[in-house]
Every structure is written in structure tokens, then in C-alpha cells.
XYZ file of C-alpha atoms in Angstrom:
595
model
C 0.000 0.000 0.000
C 1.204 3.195 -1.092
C 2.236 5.644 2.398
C -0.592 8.174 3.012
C -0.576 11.922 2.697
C -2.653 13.370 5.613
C -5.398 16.628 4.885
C -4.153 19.807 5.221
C -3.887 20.112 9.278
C -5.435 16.525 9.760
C -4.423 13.889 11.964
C -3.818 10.118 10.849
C -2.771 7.032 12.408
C 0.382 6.111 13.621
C 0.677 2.479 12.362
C 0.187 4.112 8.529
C 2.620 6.879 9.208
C 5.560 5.273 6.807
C 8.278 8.575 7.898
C 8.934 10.819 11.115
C 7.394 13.617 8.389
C 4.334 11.990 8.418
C 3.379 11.052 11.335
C 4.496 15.080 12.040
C 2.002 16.329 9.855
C -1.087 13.921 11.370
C -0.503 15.280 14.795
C -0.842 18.702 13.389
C -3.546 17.808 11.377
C -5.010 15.959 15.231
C -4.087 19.485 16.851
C -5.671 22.183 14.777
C -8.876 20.164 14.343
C -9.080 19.799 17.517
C -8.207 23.152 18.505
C -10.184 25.014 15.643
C -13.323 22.750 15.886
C -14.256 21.202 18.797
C -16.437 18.068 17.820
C -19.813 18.049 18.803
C -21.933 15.645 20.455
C -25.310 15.042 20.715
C -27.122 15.258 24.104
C -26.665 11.579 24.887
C -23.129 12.508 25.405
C -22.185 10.664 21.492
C -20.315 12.098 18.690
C -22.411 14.491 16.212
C -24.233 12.426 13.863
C -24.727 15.425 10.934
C -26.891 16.127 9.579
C -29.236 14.348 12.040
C -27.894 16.505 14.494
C -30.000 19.328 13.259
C -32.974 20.369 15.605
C -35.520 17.954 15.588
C -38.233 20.175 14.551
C -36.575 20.993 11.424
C -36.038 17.516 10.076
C -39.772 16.466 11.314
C -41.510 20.109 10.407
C -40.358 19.272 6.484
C -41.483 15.528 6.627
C -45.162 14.592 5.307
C -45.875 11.289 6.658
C -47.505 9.938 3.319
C -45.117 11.458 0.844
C -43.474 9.012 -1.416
C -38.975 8.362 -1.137
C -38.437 11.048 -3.981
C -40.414 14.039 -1.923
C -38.418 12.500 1.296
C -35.231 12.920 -0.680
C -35.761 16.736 -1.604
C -36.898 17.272 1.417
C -34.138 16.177 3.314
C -32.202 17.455 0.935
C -33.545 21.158 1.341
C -32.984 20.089 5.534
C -29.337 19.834 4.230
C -29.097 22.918 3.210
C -29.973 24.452 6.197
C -28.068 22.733 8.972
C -23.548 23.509 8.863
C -21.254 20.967 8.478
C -18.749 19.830 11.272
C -15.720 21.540 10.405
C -13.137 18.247 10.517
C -15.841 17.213 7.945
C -15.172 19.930 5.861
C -11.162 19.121 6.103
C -11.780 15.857 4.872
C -14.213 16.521 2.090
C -11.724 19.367 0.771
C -8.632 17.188 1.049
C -10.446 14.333 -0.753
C -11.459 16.677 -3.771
C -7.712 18.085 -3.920
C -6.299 14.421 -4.360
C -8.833 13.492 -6.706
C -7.974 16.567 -9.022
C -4.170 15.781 -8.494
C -4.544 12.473 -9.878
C -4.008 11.235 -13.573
C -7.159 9.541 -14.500
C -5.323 8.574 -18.091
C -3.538 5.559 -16.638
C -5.051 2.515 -16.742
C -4.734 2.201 -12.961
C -6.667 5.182 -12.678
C -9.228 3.477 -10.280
C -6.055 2.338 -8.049
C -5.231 5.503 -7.698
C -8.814 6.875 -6.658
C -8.803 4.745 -3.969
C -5.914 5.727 -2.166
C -7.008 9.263 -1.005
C -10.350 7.511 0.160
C -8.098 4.960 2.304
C -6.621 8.120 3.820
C -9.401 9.287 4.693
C -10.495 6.267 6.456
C -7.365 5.909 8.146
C -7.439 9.577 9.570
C -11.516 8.164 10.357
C -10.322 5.402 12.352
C -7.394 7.359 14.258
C -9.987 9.875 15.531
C -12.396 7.368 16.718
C -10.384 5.345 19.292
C -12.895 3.212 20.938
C -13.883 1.681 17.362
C -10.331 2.042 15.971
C -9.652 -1.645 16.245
C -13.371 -2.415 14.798
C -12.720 -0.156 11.780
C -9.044 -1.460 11.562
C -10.138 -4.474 11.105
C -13.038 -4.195 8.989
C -10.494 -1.856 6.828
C -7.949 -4.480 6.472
C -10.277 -7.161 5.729
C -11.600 -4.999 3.128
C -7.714 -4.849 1.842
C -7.399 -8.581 1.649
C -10.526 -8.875 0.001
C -9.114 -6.456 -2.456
C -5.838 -7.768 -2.680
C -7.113 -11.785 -3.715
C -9.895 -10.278 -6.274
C -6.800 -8.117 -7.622
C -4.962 -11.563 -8.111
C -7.734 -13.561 -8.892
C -8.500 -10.878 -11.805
C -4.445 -11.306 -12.381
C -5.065 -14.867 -12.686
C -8.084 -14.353 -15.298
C -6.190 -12.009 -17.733
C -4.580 -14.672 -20.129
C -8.141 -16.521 -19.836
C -9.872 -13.283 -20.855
C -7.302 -13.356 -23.986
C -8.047 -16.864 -24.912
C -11.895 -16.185 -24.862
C -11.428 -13.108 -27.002
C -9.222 -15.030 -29.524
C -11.361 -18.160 -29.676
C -14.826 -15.589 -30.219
C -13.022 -13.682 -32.824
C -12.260 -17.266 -34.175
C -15.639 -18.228 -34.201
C -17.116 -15.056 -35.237
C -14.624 -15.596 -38.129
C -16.172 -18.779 -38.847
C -19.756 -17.490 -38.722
C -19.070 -14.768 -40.948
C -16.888 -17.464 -43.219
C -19.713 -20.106 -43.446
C -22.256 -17.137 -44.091
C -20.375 -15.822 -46.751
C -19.961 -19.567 -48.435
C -23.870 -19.731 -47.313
C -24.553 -16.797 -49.380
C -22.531 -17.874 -52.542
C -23.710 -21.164 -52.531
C -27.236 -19.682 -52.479
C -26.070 -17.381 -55.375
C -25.016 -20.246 -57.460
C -28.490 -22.300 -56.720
C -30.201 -19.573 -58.536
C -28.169 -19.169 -60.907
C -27.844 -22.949 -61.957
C -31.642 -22.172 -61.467
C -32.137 -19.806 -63.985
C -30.170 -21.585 -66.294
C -32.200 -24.839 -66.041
C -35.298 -22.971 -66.535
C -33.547 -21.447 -69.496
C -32.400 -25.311 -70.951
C -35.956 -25.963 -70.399
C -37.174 -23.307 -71.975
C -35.064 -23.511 -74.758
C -35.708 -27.375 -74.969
C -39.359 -26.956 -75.627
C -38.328 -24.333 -78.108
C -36.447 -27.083 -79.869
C -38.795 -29.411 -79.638
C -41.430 -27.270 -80.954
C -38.741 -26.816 -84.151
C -38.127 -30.216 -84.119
C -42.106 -31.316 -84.662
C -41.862 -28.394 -87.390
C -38.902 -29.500 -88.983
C -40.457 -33.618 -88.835
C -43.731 -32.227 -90.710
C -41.764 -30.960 -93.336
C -39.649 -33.545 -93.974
C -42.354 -35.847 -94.103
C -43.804 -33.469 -96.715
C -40.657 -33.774 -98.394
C -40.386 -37.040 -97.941
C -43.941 -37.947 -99.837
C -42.247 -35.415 -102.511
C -38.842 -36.930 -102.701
C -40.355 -40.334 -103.263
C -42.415 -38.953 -106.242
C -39.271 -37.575 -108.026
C -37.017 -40.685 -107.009
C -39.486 -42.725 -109.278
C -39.288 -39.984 -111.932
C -35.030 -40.163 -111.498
C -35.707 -43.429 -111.703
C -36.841 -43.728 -114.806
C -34.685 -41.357 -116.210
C -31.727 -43.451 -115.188
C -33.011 -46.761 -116.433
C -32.761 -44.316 -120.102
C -29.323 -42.758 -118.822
C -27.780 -46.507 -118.737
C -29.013 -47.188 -121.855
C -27.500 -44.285 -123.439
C -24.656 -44.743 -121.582
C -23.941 -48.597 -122.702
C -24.622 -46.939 -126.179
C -22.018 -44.406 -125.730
C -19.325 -46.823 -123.883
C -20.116 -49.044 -127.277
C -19.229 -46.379 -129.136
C -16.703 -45.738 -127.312
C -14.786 -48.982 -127.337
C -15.221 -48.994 -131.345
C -13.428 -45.565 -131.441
C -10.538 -46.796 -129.275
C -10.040 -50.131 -131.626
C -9.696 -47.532 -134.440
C -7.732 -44.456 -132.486
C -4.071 -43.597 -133.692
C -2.415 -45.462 -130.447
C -0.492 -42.943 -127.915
C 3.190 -43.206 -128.869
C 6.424 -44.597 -126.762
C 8.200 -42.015 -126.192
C 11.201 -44.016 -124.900
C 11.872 -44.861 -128.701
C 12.692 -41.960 -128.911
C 15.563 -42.044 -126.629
C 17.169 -44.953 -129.274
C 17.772 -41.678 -132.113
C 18.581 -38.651 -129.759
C 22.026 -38.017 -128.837
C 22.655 -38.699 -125.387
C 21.004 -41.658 -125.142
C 18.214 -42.244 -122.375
C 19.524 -40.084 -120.074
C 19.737 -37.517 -122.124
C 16.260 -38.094 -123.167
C 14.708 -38.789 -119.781
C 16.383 -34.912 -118.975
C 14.788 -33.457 -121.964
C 11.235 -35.169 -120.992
C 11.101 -34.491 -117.444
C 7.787 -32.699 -116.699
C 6.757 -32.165 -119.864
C 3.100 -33.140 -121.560
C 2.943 -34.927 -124.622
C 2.667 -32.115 -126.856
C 6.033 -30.422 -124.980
C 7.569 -33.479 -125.728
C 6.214 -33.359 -129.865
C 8.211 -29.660 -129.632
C 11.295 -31.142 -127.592
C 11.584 -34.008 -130.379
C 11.095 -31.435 -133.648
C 13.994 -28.786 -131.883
C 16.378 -32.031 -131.626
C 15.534 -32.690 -135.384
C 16.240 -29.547 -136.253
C 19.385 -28.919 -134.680
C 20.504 -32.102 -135.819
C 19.855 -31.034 -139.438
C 21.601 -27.667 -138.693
C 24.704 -29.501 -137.890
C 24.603 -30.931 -141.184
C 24.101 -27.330 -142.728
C 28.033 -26.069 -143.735
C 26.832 -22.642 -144.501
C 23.892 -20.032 -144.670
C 22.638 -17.744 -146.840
C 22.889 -14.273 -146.038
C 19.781 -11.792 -145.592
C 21.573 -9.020 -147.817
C 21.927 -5.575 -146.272
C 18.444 -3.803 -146.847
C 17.217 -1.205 -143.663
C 14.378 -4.367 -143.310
C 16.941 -6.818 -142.576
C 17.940 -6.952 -138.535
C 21.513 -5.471 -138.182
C 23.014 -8.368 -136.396
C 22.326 -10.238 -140.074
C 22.893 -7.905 -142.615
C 25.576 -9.312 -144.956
C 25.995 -10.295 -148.988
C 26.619 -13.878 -149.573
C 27.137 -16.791 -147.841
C 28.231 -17.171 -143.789
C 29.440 -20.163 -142.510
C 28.006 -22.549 -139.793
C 30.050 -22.425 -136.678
C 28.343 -25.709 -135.583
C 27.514 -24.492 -131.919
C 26.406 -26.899 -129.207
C 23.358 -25.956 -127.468
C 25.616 -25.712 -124.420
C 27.493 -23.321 -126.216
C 24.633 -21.362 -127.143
C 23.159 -20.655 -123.967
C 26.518 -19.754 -122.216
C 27.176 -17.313 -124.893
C 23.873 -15.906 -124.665
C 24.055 -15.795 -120.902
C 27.292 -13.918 -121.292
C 26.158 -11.473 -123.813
C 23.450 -10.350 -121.114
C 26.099 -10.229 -118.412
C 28.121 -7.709 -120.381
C 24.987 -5.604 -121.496
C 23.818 -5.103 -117.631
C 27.236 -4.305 -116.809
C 27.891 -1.829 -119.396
C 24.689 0.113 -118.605
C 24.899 0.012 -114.970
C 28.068 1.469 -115.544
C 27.120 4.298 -118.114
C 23.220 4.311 -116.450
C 22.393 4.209 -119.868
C 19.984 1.615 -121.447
C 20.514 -0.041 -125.143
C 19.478 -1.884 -127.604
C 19.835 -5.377 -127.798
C 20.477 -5.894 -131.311
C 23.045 -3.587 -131.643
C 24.877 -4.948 -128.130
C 24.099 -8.327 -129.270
C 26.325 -7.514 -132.772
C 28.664 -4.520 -130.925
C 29.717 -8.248 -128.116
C 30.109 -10.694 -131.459
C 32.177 -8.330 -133.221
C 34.191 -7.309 -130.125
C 34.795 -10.823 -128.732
C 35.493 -12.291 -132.219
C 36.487 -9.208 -134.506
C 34.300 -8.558 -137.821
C 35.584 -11.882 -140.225
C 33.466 -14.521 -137.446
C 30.827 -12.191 -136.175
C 28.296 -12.475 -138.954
C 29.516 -16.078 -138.381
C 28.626 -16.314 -134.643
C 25.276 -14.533 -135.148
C 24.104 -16.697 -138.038
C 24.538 -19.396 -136.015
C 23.142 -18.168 -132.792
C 20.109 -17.049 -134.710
C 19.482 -20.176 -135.957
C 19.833 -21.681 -132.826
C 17.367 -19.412 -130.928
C 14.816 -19.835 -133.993
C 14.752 -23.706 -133.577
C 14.889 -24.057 -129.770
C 11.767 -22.682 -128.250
C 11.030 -24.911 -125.664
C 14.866 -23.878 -124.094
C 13.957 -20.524 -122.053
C 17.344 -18.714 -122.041
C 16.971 -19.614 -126.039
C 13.943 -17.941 -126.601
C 13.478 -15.604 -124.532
C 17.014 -13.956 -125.827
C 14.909 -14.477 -129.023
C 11.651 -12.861 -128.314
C 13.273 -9.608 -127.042
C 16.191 -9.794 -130.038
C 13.372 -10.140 -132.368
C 10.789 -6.947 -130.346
C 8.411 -9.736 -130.061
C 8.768 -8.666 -126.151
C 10.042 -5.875 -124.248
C 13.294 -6.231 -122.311
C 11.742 -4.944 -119.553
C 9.709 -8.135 -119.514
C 12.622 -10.163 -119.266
C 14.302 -8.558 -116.357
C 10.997 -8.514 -114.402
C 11.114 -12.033 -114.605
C 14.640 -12.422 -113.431
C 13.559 -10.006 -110.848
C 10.230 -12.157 -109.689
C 12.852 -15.221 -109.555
C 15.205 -13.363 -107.588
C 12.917 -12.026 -105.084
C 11.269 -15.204 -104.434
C 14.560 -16.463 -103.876
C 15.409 -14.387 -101.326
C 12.414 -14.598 -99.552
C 12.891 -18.559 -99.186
C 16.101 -17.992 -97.959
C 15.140 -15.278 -95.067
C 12.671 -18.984 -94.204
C 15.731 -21.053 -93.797
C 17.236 -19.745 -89.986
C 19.677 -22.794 -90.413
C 21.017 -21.923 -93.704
C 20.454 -25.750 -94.745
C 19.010 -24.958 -98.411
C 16.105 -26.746 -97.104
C 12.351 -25.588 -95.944
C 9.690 -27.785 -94.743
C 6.704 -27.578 -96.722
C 4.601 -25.162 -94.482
C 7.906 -22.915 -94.729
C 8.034 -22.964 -98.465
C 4.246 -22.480 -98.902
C 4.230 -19.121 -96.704
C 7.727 -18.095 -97.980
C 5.901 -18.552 -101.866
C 2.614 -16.694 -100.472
C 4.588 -13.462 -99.412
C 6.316 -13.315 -102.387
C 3.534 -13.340 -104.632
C 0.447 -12.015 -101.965
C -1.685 -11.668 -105.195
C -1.845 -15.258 -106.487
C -4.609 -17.516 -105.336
C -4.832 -20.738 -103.894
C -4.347 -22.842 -106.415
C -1.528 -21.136 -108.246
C 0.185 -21.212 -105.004
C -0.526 -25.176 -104.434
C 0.573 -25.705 -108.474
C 3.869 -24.351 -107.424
C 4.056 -26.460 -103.994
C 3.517 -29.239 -106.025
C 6.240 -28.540 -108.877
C 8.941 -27.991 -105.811
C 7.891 -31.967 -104.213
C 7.951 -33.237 -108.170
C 10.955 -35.899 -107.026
C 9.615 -36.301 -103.269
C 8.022 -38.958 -101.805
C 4.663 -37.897 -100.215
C 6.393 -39.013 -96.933
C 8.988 -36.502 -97.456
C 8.556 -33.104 -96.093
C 11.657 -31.143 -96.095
C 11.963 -29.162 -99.978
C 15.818 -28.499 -101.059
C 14.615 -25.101 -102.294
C 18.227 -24.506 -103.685
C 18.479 -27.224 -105.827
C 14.743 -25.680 -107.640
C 16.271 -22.964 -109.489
C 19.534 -24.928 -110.889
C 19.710 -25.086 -114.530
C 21.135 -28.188 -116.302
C 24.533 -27.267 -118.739
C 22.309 -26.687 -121.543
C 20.206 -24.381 -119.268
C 16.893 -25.823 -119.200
C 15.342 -25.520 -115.494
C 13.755 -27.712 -112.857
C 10.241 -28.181 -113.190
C 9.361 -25.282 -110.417
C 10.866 -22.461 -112.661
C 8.938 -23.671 -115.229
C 5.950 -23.960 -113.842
C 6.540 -20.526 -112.708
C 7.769 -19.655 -115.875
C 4.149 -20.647 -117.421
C 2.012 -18.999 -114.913
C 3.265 -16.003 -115.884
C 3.282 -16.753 -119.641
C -0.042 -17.470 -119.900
C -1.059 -14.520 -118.120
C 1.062 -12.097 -120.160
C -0.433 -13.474 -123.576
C -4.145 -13.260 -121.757
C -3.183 -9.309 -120.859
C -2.091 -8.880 -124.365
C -4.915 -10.139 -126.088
C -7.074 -8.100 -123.253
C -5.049 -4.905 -124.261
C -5.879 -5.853 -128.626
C -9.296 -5.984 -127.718
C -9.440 -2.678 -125.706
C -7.966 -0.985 -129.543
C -6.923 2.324 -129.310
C -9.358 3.234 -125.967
C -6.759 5.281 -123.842
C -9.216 5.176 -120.849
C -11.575 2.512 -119.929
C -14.793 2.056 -118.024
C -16.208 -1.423 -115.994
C -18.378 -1.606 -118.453
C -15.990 -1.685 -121.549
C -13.444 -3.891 -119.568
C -16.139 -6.465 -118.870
C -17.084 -6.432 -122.133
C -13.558 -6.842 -123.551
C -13.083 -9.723 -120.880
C -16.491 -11.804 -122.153
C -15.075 -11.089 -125.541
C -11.074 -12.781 -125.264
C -12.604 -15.250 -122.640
C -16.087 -16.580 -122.649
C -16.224 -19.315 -120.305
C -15.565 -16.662 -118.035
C -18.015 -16.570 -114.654
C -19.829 -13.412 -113.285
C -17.384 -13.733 -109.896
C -14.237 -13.709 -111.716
C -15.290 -11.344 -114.163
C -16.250 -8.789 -111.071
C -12.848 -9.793 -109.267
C -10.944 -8.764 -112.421
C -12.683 -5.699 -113.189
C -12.535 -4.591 -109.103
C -9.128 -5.420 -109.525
C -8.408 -3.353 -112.831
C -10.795 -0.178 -110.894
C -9.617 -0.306 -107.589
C -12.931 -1.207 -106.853
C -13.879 0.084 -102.796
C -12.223 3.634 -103.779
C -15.095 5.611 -105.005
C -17.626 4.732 -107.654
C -15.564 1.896 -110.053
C -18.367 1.418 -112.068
C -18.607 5.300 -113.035
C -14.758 6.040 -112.901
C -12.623 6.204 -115.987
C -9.060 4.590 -115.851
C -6.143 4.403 -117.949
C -5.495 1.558 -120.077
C -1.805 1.557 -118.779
C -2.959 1.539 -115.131
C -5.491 -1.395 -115.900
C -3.272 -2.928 -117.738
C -0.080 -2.755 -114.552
C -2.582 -3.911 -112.083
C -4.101 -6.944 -113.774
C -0.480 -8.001 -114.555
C 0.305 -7.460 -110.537
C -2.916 -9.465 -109.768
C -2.931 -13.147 -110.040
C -5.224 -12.738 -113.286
C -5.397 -16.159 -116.394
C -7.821 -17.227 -118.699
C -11.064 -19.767 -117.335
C -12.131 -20.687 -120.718
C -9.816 -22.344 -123.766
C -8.282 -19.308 -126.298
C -10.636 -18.406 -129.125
C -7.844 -17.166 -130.757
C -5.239 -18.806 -132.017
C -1.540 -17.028 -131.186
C 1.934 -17.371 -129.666
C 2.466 -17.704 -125.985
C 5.756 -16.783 -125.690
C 6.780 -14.289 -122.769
C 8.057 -13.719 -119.836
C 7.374 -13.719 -116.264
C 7.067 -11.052 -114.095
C 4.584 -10.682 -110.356
């Protein structure tokens, strides 16, 4: 127990006085109480009993004897007011309300340290009264004991107070946890709910289609049945006609020219077989009838000793303008084609090197005379000439021939080299590995971006040129080995496919471009109408993709809108355009390729 600090002038006891100090200022708080106040007593002799020890009459004259506790109370409490206070009273009460205002009610012992001024009090109580001191003393300290075990009982319950707040914040937890689930579990009942009634709703919806749908079929049904016995019938006089025909048929083939052996022809060609199997290698039976007349013929030019010259008129090309006779020089074909391949060389290299362009004829006699001085140049170009004129299923042949002889621009020839190039390129940005090789999904997209204008099955024609000597189990393409050119310079089967794509399409645009005359602009209209005209087997879809391609069609009003011939001309060839129908017109389909 803390050491008490006795009232201003007030007394306390001597067993609670912890110094000299304090038990100094209880005996002056004993002597000026007692000195300044005597206490008084009542006329038994007692100690004053206030406020009872008012008069008599005062307490009784303000009591009703049938008023209820609250009018006794504020009566009394007016009797209060009237009657003084003992003076040690006074002490007391106004050392009690200084302690209490002293103290810092913040702590959390706060109600510890309320009770010690009150145990003051009591103490300096119990000192005055010395016949009851050892009554109050005792009562007092039972009190304290009483305090002191409910202190450590409360001690005691503190970690139990803990555990009861953890374990209801636990299970508040779990309330609020299993209402939660509760609630979504609810939430997805009605959901699943609504869906069910939706099923079902939907269900009968069905089934209501269903019924529909089996009343029409059976409709159908009774109708089908009537037409199968009119098909019927119509078959039972197909089969006849067709046992007619197949009759027919089989008397026509007894009489038919039969198809010929083309290995014979391997027996007369020099080279042998292999040669032969080289030159026949992806080629159709009328390729082959071309193949078999250009080895003819350049067999009979070897026999030839000399030619006879064209003379020297303005009419005459000037790479074959000379009097009399020239002699053969007897060329290979290998010969031919490296020469030719040379001659171009030397022409791109002279005009990328003067940025000037010229004309092939004149180059083509300017490199002969050059390279083998004016006696053997007639000589050389005789020969080549008649080389080029007789080889026309050999590309680097005839194309050197089509642009020698203005059948086709120059310009057509390098786009070509520049399509082949390109796509070249692009196959080789597929190959990470640098192996030469692609898979066949690599080589179908590489081919795609190269040529984003052809369709489907132009792409899947050239897919299936690159695989010509794979086995459908084989996936990897050696893309390299597709553009290598034998000695006598005829390509693989993929630049020649390539090759003919492109062909086909330039002698399509230039019989499109006779048709169109001298127009210099030209309307959908027109263009359809020139289309129907150079192809009619042609279908309303392709003819509107052509024309939309030719107009730009999307930008404007196509239909309405003039365009150049040029223009129409540039974007057909960019498109992936070729005839649907066979030619009604008979003509050459020499060209070049270009995309």
C-alpha cells in the first residue's frame, strides 16, 4: 500500500505513518482540528451524527408522513441545506477533492489511484475514533485482503480473458466465413436455377422446331419419293445411253491412232536415255512433240556447212545484214546458252556502268564483233540465230529471241529475273539454319509473301512442282536445288511452272489490251465487255474480281470512274489474273514472267 498523505492540518494514524514527516504532519492535522473545531456531540453525550444533528423540529416540520422516497429525498435534501457541516468534515471533504484533481485519470490504474485518497481518509476516520479504531481497523484491512485476492484472482483471469477473445473472434470468423460460403452457394443455386429454366425453356423451343422441322420432312419425304421414281426412270434411259455411248466408245478406241512410246525416242537422240529422260522431265505430250522437232532440227543444222545471207536492206535486222554466204560455226546448245548468258552479263554491266539503257540488237552484234572481230561475227550470229529460232522450248533460247526479235520488251525479261530473284530471297530469309532446305509449311508461306496476289491454287501448283521428285512421306523441300539449270540451261520443273504462270497470263493481258484498240481510258463496263469477248467461259465472280481489280474497286464509284489503259493494264499483270475458258484465238504464248 502506497504511504498516506494526511489533509491539510489533519491527523492520521500512527501504524500508517511510513516517515517521522508523516506522522508530524497527522498530529498537526489531530491538533488544529481539535483546537479550531471542537467536535460536537449530541445530548446523549455521542459524537455528532450530521446532519441528524439538526434540531428535531426541522427535520420532522419538512417531513409529510404519506409522501413518497423522492419528496423525502428533496426534502431532506432542502434540511441539508440548512443545517452547517462539522468543520473536521469539511477538512476531509476538501482534502479528498484536492487528491482526486491531483490524480491522472489517463492511466489505466486510474481506479487504483482513486482509492488511495479515500483509504486516507479512512485511516485519519479510524485514528480519531479510538474506541472503534480496532473495529474499523479491522473491517479496513479485511476490506484490503478482500481487495488484494480479487486483484490476483482478476491477475489470474487475464490470459483466460485473452483466450476467450481469440477463440470468439475465431468463431465469429467462422460465422461470418460459413455465411459468406452460405450466401454464394445460395447465389449459385439460382443461378444454376435460372439456367435450367432457361435449358428448359429452350428445350421446348427445340422441340417445338423439331415437330416443325419432322412435318416438313415428311412433306418432303412424300415429294422426294415422287421424283425418285421420276429419277428413276430417267436413269433406267441414262444406262441405256450410256452402254450406247461406252459401245461407241470402245469402237473408237479399236480404231484411235495409239499414244506413242516415247522411250523410242531415246534410241535416235544423242545422249542416249539419259539424255532423253532430262529433256522429258515434266513435260506433256505435246512439250515433248516440240522437244523431239527442236532435236531434229538442230541435228539437221549440224549438217548445214553454210547459210545464206539476208543481204543488207534497212528491213533486214543489223546483227544479219551481210551479202553472200556465212558459214556454220556448228555451236552446241551448251554453247549457245553460255554465250547468250554472257552477252546479257556484259549488257547489264555496261549500262549500270554508263546508267544508260541499249538496244539489244546492236549490243548483241557490238559483243560478237568485239569478242570475235568482224571476219566470225556475222559467223557467230548466223549461227546463234538459228539456234534461238529452232529451240523454243529452251527458255534462255527464246526468250534472248523474243526480245532480239521486239516480239517482247526487255523490260519483260528482267521482271522475270527479278520475280525469280525475289522469291529467292524470300525462301532464304525462311531457312534460320542456312540448310538450303524448308519444310513444306515454310516454303508455302515463304511462296505466299512473295507473290500475296496469287490464289490458292496457283500457289498449291507451285508447292507441287517444288515436291515433283519427293516422296509424299517426305517433307523437307531443297529449295536450292529448284532454281539450278542443267549445262544446256533448261530448269527444274518449279521455274517452269513458274515460268508458265506467268506466260499465260502475259499473252491473256495482251490479247485483253488488242481488244481494248486504241481506248486510252476505260470504263467497268468496256473492260467487262472486252473480258467476255477474249474469254467466254468466263463466270460473273471472276469477271467482277478482275474488273474490281483493274478499278480499284472500294475507292469511289468503279463502275462510273474512268481509268487508264496503262494503269489497268499494270494492275491486272500485278494481280494473279489467267484465262477460265480455252483461247478463241489462235496465237503465240511466248513471254516472260514477271509478279
Amino acid at each position: 500500500m502506497a504511504a498516506r498523505r494526511p489533509p491539510p492540518g489533519g491527523t492520521a494514524p500512527d501504524s500508517s505513518a511510513g516517515t517521522p514527516h508523516c506522522q508530524t504532519r497527522i498530529n498537526s492535522l489531530k491538533y488544529i482540528l481539535s483546537k479550531k473545531q471542537k467536535t460536537p456531540f449530541s445530548a446523549r453525550g455521542h459524537w455528532s451524527t450530521w446532519p441528524a444533528f439538526g434540531s428535531e423540529q426541522t427535520i420532522l416540520g419538512n417531513h409529510k408522513p404519506c409522501c413518497g422516497p423522492e419528496e423525502r429525498r428533496s426534502s431532506n435534501k432542502q434540511a441539508l441545506l440548512t443545517i452547517p457541516k462539522p468543520r473536521y468534515l469539511e477538512e476531509l471533504e476538501s482534502y479528498l477533492r484536492k487528491e482526486l484533481r491531483s490524480l491522472d485519470l489517463t492511466k489505466s490504474n486510474s481506479q487504483e489511484l482513486k482509492l488511495q485518497p479515500y483509504r486516507e481518509i479512512f485511516e485519519f476516520f479510524i485514528d480519531n475514533f479510538k474506541t472503534y479504531k480496532p473495529l474499523l481497523s479491522a473491517i479496513k484491512n479485511e476490506y484490503e485482503v478482500t481487495l488484494a485476492h480479487q486483484k490476483k484472482t482478476i491477475r489470474a483471469l487475464e490470459p483466460l480473458k485473452a483466450m476467450v477473445t481469440t477463440v470468439s473472434d475465431e468463431c465469429t470468423q467462422r460465422m461470418l466465413a460459413l455465411q459468406e460460403k452460405e450466401k454464394d452457394e445460395i447465389h449459385t443455386l439460382k443461378q444454376e436455377k435460372q439456367r435450367l429454366l432457361k435449358f428448359i425453356d429452350n428445350m421446348k423451343e427445340e422441340k417445338r422446331s423439331l415437330q416443325a422441322q419432322t412435318k416438313a420432312l415428311r412433306e418432303g419425304f412424300d415429294q422426294l419419293h415422287k421424283e425418285y421414281g421420276t429419277l428413276l426412270e430417267i436413269h433406267r434411259e441414262t444406262a441405256q445411253e450410256r452402254d450406247n455411248f461406252c459401245a461407241q466408245l470402245q469402237r473408237v478406241q479399236q480404231n484411235r491412232t495409239p499414244r506413242p512410246n516415247w522411250a523410242k525416242c531415246s534410241e535416235v537422240i544423242p545422249g542416249g536415255a539419259e539424255r532423253w529422260d532430262c529433256l522429258a522431265e515434266g513435260k506433256t505430250s505435246e512439250e515433248l512433240v516440240d522437244v523431239l522437232l527442236e532435236e531434229i532440227g538442230t541435228g539437221a543444222l549440224r549438217e548445214i556447212d553454210v547459210f545464206p545471207g539476208w543481204g543488207k536492206g534497212d528491213k533486214v535486222p543489223v546483227y544479219l545484214r551481210h551479202e553472200g554466204v556465212v558459214k556454220n560455226k556448228k555451236l552446241t546448245k551448251k554453247d549457245v546458252v553460255n554465250t547468250l548468258k554472257d552477252v546479257w552479263k556484259e549488257k547489264i554491266a555496261l549500262e549500270q556502268q554508263t546508267g544508260e539503257r541499249s538496244s539489244l540488237p546492236e549490243f548483241f552484234l557490238s559483243y560478237l564483233q568485239k569478242k570475235y572481230r568482224d571476219a566470225a561475227a556475222m559467223e557467230w550470229s548466223y549461227t546463234l540465230y538459228e539456234n534461238m529460232r529452232l529451240c523454243r522450248s529452251n527458255h534462255v533460247l527464246s526468250s534472248f529471241y523474243d526480245v532480239l526479235t521486239g516480239k517482247v520488251d526487255e523490260e519483260h525479261y528482267r521482271g522475270q529475273n527479278q520475280l525469280i530473284s525475289n522469291l529467292q530471297k524470300e525462301l532464304a530469309a525462311r531457312d534460320s539454319s542456312n540448310s538450303g532446305s524448308l519444310t513444306s509449311q515454310q516454303f508455302s508461306a515463304a511462296v505466299r509473301e512473295a507473290f500475296p496476289l496469287k490464289r490458292k491454287e496457283s500457289i498449291q501448283e507451285l508447292v507441287d512442282a517444288s515436291r515433283y521428285r519427293l516422296d509424299s512421306t517426305e517433307d523437307l523441300i531443297n529449295y536450292v536445288s529448284l532454281f539450278k539449270e542443267d549445262e544446256e540451261g533448261n530448269a527444274a520443273p518449279f521455274v517452269t511452272k513458274l515460268r508458265s504462270q506467268y506466260v499465260q497470263k502475259q499473252e491473256y493481258l495482251r490479247q485483253l489490251e488488242n481488244k481494248l484498240g486504241d481506248l486510252t481510258e476505260v470504263k467497268a463496263d468496256d473492260l467487262k465487255a472486252a473480258f467476255c469477248s477474249i474469254d467466254p467461259d468466263i463466270d460473273g465472280q471472276t469477271l467482277n474480281t478482275y474488273v474490281g481489280l483493274a478499278s480499284q474497286a472500294g475507292r469511289g464509284e468503279p463502275d462510273r470512274e474512268a481509268v487508264p489503259v496503262g494503269t489497268v493494264l499494270e494492275r491486272l499483270l500485278a494481280g494473279d489474273v489467267r484465262r477460265v475458258g480455252p483461247s478463241p484465238v489462235e496465237g503465240s504464248t511466248a513471254g516472260f514472267e514477271g509478279e
